[in-house]
C-alpha atoms as a printed R data frame, in Angstrom:
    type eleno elety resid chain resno       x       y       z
1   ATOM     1    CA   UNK     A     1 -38.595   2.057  23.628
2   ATOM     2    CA   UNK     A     2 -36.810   3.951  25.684
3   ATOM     3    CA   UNK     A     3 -33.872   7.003  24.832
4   ATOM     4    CA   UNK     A     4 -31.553   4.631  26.852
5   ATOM     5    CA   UNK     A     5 -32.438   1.798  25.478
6   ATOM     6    CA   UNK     A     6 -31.828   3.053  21.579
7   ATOM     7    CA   UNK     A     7 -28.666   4.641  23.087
8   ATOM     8    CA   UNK     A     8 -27.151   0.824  24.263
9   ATOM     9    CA   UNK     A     9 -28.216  -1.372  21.116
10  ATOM    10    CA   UNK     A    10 -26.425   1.400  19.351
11  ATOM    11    CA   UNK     A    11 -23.094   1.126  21.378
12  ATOM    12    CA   UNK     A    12 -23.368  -2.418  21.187
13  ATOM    13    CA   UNK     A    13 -23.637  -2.314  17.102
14  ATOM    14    CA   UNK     A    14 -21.577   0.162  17.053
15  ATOM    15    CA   UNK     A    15 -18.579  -1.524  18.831
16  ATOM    16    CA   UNK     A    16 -19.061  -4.592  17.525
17  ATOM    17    CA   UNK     A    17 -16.177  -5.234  15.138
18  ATOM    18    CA   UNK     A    18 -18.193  -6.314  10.902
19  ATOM    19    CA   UNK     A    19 -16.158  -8.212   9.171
20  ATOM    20    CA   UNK     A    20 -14.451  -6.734   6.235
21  ATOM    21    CA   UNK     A    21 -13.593  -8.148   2.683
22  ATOM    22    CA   UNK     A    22  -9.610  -8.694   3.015
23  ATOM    23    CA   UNK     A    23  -7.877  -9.674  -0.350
24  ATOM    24    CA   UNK     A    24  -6.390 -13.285  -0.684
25  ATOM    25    CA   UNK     A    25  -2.598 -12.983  -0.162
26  ATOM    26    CA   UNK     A    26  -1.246 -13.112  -3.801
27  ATOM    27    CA   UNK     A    27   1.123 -15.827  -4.173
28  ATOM    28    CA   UNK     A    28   3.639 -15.033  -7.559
29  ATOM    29    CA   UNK     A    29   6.584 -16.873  -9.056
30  ATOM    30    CA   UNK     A    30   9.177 -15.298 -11.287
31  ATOM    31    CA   UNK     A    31  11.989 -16.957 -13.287
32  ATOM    32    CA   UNK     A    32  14.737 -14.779 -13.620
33  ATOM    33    CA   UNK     A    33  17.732 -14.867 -15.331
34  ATOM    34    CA   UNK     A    34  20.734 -13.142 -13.870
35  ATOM    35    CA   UNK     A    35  24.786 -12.765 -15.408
36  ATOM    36    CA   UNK     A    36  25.763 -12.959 -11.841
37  ATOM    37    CA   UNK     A    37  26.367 -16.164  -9.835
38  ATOM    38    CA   UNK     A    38  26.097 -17.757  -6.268
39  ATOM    39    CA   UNK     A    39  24.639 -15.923  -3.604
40  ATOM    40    CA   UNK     A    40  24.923 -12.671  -5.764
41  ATOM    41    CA   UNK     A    41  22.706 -14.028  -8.189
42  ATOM    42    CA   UNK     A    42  19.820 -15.139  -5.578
43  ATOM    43    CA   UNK     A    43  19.885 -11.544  -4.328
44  ATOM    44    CA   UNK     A    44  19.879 -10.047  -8.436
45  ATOM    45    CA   UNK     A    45  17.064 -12.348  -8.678
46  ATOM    46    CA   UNK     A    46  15.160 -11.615  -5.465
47  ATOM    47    CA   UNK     A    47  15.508  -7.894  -6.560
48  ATOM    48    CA   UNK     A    48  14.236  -8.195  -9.328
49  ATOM    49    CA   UNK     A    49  11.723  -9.962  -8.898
50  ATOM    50    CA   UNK     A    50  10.466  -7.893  -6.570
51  ATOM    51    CA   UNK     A    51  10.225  -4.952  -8.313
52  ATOM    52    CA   UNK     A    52   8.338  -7.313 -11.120
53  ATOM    53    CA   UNK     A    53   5.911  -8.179  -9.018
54  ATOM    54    CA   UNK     A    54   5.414  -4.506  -7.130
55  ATOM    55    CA   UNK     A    55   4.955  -2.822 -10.291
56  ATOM    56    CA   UNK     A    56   2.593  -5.428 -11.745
57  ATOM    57    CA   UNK     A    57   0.719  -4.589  -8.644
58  ATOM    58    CA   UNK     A    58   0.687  -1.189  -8.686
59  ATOM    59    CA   UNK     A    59  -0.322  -1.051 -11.781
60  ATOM    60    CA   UNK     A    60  -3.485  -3.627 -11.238
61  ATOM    61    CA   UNK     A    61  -4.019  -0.759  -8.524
62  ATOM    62    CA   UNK     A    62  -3.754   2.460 -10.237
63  ATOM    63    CA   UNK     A    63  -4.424   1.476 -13.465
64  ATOM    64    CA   UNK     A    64  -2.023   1.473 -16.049
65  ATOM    65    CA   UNK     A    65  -2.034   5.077 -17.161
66  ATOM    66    CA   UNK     A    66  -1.519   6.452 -13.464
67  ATOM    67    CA   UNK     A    67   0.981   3.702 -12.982
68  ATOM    68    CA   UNK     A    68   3.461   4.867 -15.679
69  ATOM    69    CA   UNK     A    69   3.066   8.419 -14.655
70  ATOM    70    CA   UNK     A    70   3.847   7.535 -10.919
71  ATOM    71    CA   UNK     A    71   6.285   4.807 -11.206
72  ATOM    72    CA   UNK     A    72   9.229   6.611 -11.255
73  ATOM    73    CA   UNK     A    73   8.680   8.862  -8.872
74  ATOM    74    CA   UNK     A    74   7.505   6.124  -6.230
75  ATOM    75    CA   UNK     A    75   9.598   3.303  -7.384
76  ATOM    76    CA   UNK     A    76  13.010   3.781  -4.469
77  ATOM    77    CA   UNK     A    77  10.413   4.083  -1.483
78  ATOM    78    CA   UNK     A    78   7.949   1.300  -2.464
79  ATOM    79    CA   UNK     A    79  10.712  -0.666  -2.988
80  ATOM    80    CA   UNK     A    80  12.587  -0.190  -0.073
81  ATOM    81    CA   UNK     A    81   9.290  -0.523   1.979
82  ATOM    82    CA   UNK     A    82   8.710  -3.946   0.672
83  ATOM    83    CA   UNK     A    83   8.939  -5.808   4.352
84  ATOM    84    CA   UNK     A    84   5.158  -3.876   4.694
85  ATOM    85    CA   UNK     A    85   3.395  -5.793   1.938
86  ATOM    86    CA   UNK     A    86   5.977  -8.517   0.991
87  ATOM    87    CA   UNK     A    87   5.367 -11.582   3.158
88  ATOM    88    CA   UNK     A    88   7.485 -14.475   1.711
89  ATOM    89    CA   UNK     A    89  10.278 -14.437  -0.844
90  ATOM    90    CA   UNK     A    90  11.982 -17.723  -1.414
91  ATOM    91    CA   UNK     A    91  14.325 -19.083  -4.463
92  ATOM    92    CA   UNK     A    92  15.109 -22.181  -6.331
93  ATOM    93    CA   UNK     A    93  18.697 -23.492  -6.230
94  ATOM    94    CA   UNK     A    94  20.074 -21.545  -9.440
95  ATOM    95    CA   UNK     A    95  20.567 -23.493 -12.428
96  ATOM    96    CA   UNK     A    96  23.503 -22.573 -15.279
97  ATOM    97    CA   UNK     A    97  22.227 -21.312 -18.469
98  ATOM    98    CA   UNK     A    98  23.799 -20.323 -21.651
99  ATOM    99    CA   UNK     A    99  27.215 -22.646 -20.785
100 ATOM   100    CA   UNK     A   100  27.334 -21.341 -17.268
101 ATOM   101    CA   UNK     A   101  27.640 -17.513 -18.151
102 ATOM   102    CA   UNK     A   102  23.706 -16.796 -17.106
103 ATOM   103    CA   UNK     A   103  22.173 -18.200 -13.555
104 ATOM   104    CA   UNK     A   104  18.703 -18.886 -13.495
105 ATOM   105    CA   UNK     A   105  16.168 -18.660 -10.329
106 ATOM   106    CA   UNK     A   106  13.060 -18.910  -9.886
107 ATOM   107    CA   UNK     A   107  11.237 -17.270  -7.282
108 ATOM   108    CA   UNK     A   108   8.246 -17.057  -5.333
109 ATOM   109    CA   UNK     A   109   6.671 -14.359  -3.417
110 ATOM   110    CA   UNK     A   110   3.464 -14.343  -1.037
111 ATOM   111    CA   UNK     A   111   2.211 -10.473  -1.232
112 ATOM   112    CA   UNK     A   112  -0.464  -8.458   0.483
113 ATOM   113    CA   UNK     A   113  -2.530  -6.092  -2.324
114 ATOM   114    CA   UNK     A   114  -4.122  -4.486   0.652
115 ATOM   115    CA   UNK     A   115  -0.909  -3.625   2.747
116 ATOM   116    CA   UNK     A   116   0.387  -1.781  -1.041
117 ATOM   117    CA   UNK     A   117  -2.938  -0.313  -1.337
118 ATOM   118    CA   UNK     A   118  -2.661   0.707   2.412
119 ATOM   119    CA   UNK     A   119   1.054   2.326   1.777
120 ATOM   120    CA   UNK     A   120   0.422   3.831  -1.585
121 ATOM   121    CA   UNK     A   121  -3.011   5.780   0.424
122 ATOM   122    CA   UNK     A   122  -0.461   6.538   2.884
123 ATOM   123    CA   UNK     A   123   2.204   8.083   0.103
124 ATOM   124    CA   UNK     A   124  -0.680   9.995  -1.810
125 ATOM   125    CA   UNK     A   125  -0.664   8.050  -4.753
126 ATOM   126    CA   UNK     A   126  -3.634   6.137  -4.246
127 ATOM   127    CA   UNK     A   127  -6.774   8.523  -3.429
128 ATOM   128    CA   UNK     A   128 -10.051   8.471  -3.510
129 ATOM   129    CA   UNK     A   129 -11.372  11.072  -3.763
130 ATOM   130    CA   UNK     A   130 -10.950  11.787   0.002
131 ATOM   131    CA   UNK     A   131 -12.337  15.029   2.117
132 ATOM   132    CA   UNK     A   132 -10.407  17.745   2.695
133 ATOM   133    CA   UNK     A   133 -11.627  19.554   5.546
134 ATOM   134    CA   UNK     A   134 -10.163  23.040   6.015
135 ATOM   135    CA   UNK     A   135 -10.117  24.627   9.491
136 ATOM   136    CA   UNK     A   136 -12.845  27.794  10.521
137 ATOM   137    CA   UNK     A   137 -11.714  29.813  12.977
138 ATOM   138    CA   UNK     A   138 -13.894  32.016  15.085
139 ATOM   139    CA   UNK     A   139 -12.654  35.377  17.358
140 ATOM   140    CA   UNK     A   140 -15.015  37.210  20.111
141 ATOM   141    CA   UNK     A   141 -14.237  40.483  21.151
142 ATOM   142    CA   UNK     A   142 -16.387  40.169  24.216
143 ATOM   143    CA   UNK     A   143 -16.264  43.569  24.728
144 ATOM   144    CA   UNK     A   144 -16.445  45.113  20.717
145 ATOM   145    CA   UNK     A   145 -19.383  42.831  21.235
146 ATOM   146    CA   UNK     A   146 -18.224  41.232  17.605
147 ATOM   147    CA   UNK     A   147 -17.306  38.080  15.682
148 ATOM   148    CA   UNK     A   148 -15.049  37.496  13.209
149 ATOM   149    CA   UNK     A   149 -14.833  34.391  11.306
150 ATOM   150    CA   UNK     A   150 -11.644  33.113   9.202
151 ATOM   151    CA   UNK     A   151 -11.392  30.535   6.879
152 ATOM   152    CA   UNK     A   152  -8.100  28.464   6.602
């Protein structure tokens, strides 16, 4: 077989987009019980839920132990990110509780586990293990007739 031959079934495998394993969209609902009311309480409850569901998540992705260590620290910007990995959020009509002082809603979300996984990579949270690769730099004195190497 020819060198150009080898050359174009490897361009052709090579560009040919495999099909990766994507993660079912995880569907979730949450009752929650709020002390606010009306449209105040759908939002308390869509909140909250939320941040449920996202730390659930992150957890599942971390583990449990890197999770609580992290959480903190991560919870403002993964939360205010959520329109990256949170699909679908939708609420009951809220029901009166307790003799009308506590509203409760339950609600559904659709999320994507690999758009989190993508943004917590993205954040440095999530490695693994990756490459650093550190920059070698390489002067000629063309007319010293010398090299000098230096490593970033």
């Amino acid at each position: 077989m020819s060198l150009q031959k080898v050359f174009l079934i490897l361009l052709v495998l090579t560009s040919v987009p495999w099909p990766t394993q994507a993660r079912d969209l995880a569907d979730m609902t949450v009752d929650v019980i709020s002390d606010k009311h009306g449209a105040e309480a759908k939002q308390d409850a869509f909140d909250r839920a939320t941040e449920q569901v996202v730390e659930k998540l992150t957890a599942d992705l971390l583990g449990p132990e890197k999770a609580a260590r992290y959480w903190p620290g991560i919870k403002a910007k993964v939360l205010k990110n959520s329109a990256r990995y949170l699909l679908f959020i939708n609420g009951s009509a809220p029901q009166e509780i307790n003799g009308g002082s506590q509203t409760k809603i339950a609600v559904t979300l659709r999320v994507s586990a690999d758009n989190l996984e993508t943004f917590l990579r993205e954040e440095g949270v999530l490695n693994s293990g990756t490459l650093r690769v550190l920059p070698l730099l390489e002067v000629v004195d063309s007319q010293a007739r010398k090299s000098t190497r230096m490593n970033s």
